[in-house]
PDB file of C-alpha atoms and ligand atoms in Angstrom:
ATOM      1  CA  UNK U   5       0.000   0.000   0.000  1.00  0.00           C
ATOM      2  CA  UNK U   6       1.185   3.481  -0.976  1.00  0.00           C
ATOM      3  CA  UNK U   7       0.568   6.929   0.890  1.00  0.00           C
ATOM      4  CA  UNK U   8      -1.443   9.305  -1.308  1.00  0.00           C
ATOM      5  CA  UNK U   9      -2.282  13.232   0.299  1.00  0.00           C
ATOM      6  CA  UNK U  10      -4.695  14.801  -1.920  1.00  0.00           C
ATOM      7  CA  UNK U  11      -5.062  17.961  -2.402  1.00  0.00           C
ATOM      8  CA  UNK U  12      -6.630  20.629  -1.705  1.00  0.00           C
ATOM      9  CA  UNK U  13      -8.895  18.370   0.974  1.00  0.00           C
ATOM     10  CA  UNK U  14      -5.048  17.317   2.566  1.00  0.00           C
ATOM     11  CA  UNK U  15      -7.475  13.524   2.881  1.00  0.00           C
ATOM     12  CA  UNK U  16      -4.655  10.848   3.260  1.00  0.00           C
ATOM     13  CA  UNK U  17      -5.877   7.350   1.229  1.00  0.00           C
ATOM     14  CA  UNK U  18      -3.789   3.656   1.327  1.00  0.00           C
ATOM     15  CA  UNK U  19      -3.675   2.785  -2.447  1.00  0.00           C
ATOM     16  CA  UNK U  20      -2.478  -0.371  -3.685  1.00  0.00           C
ATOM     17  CA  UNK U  21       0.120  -0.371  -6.078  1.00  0.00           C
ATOM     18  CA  UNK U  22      -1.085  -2.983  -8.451  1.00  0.00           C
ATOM     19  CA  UNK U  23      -4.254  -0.205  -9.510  1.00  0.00           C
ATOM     20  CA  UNK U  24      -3.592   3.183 -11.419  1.00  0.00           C
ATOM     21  CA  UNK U  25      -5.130   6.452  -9.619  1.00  0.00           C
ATOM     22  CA  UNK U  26      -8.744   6.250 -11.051  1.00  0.00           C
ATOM     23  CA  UNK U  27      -9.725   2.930 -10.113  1.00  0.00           C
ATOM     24  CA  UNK U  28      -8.184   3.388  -6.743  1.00  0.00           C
ATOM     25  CA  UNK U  29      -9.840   6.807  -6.262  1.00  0.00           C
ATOM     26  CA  UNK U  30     -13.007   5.954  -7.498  1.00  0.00           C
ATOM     27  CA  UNK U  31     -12.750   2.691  -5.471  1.00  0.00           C
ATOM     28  CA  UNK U  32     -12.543   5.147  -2.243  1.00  0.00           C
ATOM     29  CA  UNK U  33     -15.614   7.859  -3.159  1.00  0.00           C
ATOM     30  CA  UNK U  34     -13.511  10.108  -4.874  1.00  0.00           C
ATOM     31  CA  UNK U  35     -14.365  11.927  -7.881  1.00  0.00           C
ATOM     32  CA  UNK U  36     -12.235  11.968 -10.608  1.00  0.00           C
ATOM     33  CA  UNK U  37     -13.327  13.109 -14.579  1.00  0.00           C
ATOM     34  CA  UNK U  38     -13.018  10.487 -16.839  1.00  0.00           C
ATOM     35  CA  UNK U  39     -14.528  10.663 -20.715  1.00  0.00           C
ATOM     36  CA  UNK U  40     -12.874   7.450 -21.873  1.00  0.00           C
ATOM     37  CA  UNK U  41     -13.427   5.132 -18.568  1.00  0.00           C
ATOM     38  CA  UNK U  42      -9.862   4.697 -18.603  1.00  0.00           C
ATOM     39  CA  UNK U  43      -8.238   4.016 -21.562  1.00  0.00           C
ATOM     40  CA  UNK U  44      -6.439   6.963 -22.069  1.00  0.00           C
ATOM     41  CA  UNK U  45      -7.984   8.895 -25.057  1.00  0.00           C
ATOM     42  CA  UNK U  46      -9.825  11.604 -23.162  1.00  0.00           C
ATOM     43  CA  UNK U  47      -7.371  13.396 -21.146  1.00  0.00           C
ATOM     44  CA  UNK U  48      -9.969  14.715 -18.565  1.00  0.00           C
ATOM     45  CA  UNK U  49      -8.468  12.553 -15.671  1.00  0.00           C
ATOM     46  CA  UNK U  50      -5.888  15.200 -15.296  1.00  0.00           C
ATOM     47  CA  UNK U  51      -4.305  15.307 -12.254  1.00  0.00           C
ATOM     48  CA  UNK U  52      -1.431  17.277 -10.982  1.00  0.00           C
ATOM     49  CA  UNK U  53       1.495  15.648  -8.891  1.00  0.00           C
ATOM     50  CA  UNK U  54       2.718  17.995  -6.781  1.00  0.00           C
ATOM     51  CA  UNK U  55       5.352  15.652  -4.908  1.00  0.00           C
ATOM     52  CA  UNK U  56       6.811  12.796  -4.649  1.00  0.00           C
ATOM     53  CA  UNK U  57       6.802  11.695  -8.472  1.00  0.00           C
ATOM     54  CA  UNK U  58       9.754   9.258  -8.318  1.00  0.00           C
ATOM     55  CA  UNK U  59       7.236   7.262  -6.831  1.00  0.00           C
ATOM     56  CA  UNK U  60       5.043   7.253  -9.406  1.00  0.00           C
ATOM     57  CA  UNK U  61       5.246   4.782 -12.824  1.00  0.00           C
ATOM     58  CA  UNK U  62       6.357   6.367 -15.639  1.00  0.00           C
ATOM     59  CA  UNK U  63       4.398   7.678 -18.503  1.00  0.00           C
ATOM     60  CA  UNK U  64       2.899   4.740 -20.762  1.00  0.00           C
ATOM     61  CA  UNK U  65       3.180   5.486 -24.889  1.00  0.00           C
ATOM     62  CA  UNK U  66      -0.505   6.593 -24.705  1.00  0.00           C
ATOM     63  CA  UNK U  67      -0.085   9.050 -22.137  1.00  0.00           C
ATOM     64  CA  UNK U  68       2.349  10.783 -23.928  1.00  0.00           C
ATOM     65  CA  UNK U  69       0.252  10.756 -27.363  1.00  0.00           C
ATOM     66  CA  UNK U  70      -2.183  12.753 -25.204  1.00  0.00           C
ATOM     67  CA  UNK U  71      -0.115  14.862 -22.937  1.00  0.00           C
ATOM     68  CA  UNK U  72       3.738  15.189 -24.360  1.00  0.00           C
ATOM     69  CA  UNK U  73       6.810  14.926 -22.733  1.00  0.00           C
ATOM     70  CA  UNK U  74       6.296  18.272 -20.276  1.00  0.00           C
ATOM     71  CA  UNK U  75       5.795  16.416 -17.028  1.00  0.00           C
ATOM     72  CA  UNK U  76       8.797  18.147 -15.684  1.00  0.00           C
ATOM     73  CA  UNK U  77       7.138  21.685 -16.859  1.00  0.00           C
ATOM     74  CA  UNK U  78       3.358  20.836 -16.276  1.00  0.00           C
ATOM     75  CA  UNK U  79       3.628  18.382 -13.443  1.00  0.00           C
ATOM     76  CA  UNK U  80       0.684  16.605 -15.041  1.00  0.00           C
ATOM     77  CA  UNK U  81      -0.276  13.185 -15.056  1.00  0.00           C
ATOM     78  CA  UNK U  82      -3.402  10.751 -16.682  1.00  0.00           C
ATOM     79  CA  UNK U  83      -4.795   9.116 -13.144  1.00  0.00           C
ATOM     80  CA  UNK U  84      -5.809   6.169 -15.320  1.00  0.00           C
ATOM     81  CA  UNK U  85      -2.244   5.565 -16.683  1.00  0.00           C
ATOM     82  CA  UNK U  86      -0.223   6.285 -13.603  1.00  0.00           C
ATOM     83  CA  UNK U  87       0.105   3.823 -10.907  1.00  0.00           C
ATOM     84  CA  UNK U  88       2.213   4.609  -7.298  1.00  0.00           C
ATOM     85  CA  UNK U  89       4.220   2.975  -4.951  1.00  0.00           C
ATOM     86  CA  UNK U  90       5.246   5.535  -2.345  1.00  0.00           C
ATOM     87  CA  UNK U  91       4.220   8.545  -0.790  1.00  0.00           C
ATOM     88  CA  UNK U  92       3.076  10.889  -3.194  1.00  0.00           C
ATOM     89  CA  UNK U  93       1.222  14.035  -3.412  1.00  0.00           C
ATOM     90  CA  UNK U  94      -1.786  14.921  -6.136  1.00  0.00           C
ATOM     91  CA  UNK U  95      -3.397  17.849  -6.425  1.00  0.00           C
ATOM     92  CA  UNK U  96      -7.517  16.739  -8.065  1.00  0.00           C
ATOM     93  CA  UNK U  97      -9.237  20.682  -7.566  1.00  0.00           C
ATOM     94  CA  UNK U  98      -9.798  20.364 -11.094  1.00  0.00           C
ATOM     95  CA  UNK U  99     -11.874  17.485 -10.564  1.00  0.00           C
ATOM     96  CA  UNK U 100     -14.957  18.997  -9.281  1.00  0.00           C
ATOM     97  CA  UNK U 101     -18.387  17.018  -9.493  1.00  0.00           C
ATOM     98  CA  UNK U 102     -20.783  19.107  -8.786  1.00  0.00           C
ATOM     99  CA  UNK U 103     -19.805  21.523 -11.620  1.00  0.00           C
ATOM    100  CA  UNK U 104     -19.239  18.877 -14.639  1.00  0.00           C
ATOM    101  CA  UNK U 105     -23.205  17.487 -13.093  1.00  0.00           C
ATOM    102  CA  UNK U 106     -24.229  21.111 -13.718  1.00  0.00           C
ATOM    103  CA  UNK U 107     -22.174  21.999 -17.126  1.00  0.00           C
ATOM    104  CA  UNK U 108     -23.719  17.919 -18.143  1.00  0.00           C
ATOM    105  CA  UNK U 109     -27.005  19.164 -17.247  1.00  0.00           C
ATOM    106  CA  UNK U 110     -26.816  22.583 -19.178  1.00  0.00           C
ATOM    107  CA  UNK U 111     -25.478  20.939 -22.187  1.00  0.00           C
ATOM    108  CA  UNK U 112     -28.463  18.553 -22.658  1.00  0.00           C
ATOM    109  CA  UNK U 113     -31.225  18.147 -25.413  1.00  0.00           C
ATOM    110  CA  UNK U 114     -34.062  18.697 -23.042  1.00  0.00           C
ATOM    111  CA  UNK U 115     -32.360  22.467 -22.414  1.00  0.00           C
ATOM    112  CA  UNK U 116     -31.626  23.240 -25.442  1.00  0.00           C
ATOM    113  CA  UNK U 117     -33.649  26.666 -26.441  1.00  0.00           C
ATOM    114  CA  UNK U 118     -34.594  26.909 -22.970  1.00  0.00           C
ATOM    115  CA  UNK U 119     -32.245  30.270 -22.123  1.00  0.00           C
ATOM    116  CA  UNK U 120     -32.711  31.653 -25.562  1.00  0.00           C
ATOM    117  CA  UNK U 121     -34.431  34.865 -25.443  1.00  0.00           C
ATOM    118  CA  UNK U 122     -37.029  35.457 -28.187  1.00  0.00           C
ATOM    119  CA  UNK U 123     -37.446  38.807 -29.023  1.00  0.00           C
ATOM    120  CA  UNK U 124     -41.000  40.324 -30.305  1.00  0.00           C
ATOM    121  CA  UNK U 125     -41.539  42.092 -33.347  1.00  0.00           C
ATOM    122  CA  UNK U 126     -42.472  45.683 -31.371  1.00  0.00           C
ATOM    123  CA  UNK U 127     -39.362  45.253 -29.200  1.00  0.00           C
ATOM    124  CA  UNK U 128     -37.019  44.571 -32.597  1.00  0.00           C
ATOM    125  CA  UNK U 129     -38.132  47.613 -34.302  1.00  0.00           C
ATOM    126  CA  UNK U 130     -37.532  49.463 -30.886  1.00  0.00           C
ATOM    127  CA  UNK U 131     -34.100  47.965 -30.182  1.00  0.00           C
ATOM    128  CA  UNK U 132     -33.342  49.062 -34.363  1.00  0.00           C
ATOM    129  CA  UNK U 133     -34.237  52.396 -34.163  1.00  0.00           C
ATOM    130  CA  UNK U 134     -32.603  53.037 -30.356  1.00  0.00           C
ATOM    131  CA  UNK U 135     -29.101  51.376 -32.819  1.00  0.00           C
ATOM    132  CA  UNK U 136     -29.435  53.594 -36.147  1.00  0.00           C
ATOM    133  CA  UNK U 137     -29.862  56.834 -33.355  1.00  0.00           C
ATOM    134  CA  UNK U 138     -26.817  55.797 -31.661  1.00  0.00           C
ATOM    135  CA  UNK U 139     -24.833  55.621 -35.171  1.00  0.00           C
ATOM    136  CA  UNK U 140     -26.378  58.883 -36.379  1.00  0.00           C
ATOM    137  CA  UNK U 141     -25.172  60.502 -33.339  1.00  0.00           C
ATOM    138  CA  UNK U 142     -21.662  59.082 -33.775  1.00  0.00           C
ATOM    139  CA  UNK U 143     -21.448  59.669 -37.169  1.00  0.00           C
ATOM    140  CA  UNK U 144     -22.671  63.886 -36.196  1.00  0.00           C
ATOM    141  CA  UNK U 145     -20.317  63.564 -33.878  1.00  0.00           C
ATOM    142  CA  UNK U 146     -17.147  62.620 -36.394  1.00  0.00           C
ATOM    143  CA  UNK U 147     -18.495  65.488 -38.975  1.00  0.00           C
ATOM    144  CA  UNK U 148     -18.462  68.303 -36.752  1.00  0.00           C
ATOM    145  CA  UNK U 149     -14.681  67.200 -35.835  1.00  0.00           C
ATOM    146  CA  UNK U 150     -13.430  66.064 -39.434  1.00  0.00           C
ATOM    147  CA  UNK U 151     -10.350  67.359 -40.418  1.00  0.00           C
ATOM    148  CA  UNK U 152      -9.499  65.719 -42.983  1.00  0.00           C
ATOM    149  CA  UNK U 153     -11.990  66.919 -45.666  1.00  0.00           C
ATOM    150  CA  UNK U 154     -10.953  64.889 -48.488  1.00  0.00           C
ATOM    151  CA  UNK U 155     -12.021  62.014 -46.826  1.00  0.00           C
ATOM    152  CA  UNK U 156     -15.493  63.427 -45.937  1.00  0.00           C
ATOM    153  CA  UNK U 157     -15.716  64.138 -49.645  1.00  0.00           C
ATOM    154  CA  UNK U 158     -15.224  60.853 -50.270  1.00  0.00           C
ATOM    155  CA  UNK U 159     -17.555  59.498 -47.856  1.00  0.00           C
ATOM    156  CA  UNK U 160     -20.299  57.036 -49.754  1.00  0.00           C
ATOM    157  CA  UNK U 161     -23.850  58.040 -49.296  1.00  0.00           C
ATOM    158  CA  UNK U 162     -25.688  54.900 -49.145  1.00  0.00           C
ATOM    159  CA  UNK U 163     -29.103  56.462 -49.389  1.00  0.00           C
ATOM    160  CA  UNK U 164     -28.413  58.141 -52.501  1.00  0.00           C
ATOM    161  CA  UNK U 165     -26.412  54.835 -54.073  1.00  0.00           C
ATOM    162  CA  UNK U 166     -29.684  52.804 -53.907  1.00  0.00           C
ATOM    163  CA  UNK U 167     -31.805  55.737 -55.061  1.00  0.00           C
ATOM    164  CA  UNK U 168     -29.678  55.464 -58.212  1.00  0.00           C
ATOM    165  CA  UNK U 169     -30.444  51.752 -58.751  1.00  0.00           C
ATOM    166  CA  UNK U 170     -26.583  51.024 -59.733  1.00  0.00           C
ATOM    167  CA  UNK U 171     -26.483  53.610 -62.747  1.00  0.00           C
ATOM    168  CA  UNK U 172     -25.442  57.135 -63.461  1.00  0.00           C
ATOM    169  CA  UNK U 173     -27.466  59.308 -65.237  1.00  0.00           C
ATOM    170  CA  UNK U 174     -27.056  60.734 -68.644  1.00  0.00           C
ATOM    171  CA  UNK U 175     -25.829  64.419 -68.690  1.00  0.00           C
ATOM    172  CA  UNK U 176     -28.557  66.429 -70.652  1.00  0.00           C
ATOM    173  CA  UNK U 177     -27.353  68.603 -73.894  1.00  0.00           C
ATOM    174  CA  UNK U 178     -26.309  71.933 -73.684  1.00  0.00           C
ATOM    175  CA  UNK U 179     -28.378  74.409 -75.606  1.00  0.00           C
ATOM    176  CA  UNK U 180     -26.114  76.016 -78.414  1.00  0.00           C
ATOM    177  CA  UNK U 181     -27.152  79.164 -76.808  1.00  0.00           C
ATOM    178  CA  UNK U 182     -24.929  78.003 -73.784  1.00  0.00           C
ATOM    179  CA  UNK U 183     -21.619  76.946 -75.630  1.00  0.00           C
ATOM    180  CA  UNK U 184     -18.797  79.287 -75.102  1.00  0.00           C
ATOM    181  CA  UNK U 185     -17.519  80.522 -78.754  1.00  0.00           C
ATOM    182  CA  UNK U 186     -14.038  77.903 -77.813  1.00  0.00           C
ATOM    183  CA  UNK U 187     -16.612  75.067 -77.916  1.00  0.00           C
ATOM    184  CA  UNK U 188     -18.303  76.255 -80.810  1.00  0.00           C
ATOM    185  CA  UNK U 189     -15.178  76.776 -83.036  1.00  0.00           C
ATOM    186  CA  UNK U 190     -14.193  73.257 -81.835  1.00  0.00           C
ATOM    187  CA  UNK U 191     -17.699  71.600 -82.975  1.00  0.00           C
ATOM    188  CA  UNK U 192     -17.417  73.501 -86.498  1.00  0.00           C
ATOM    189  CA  UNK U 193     -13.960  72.175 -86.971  1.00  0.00           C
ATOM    190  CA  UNK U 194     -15.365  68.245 -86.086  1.00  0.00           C
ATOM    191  CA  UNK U 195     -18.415  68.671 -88.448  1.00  0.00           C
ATOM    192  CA  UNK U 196     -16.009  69.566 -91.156  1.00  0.00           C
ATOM    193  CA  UNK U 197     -14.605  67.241 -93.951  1.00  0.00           C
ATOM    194  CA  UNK U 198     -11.152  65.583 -93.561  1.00  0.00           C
ATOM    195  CA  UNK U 199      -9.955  66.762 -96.975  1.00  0.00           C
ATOM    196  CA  UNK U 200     -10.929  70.234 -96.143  1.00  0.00           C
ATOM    197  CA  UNK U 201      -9.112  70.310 -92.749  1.00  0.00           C
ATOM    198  CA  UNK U 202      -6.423  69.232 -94.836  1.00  0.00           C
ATOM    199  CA  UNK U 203      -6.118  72.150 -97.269  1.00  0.00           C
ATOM    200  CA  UNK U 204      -6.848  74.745 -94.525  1.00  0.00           C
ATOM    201  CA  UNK U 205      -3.528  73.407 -93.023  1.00  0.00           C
ATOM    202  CA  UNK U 206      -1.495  73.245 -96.481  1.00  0.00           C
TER     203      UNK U 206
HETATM  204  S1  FES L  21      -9.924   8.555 -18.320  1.00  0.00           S
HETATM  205 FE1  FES L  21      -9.727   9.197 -20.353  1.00  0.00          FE
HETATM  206  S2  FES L  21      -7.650   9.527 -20.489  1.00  0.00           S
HETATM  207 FE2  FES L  21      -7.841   8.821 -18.503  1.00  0.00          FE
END
């Protein structure tokens, strides 16, 4: 029979030597996690060994697979791979019943949906509009203290983009009335013949 103090109760337990830490825990009341039942694919019978870990056999192939090679670092241990024989020390607080019972319990079917909220129409619209104030006032708020102007210019007006429906409009014509006498010389000198052009030049 080995000494084992566990922590943080201090409770000191007679293990046998020829049963790894979760049997012989669970054989005396105490709670330890275990996903797998014991064959080392789970990793929730964590435990910490605080002292004494000469005593204690050393890591199996499996354990590693699930844990590494950072005992010396992380002081951690599978219960269900590690047997002892001497005193050692373990530290289970992370092994706490009542908790995984009530984290079980939240997780099941028959609660799912039961904490979801389910907002009404009236208090959607109201929670909306309280939102699109709160941006309008932010968005006052970074006008009045813009100081980079360019970038104001160039700020996208989302109300007016969907007014246009995608497209820009067509510029209307300009009444001949309206063209400066530059413009006009320019559209007499496009209307005229390519040969003529020519000659003017020669
Ligand atoms: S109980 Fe699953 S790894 Fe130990």
């Amino acid at each position: 029979m080995s000494k084992v103090i566990l922590l943080p109760s201090k409770e000191v337990l007679d293990i046998p030597e020829d049963k790894n830490l979760l049997e012989a825990l669970r054989e005396k009341g105490i709670y330890i996690r275990s996903g797998c039942g014991g064959f080392a694919s789970c990793s929730d019978c964590k435990i910490k060994v605080t002292s004494g870990e000469d005593a204690t056999t050393p890591p199996t192939f499996e354990e590693i697979q699930l844990l590494g090679t950072v005992f010396h670092i992380t002081k951690e241990r599978l219960a269900c791979q590690t047997k002892v024989f001497g005193d050692v020390t373990i530290d289970i607080s992370g092994h706490d019943q009542k908790r995984d019972e009530e984290t079980r319990s939240n997780k099941s079917p028959r609660n799912f949906g039961k904490k979801t909220k389910v907002r009404k129409r009236d208090e959607v619209v109201e929670i909306e509009k309280e939102r699109k104030e709160q941006r309008d006032a932010k968005d006052a708020e970074v006008d009045g203290d813009w100081t980079r102007h360019w970038e104001k210019d160039q700020k996208p007006d989302w109300d007016k983009r969907k007014k246009l429906d995608g497209g820009k409009r067509p510029r209307p014509f300009k009444d001949a009335e309206e063209l400066s006498e530059a413009e006009k010389k320019d559209e007499a000198d496009e209307a005229k013949p390519d040969n003529e052009n020519k000659n003017e030049s020669d």
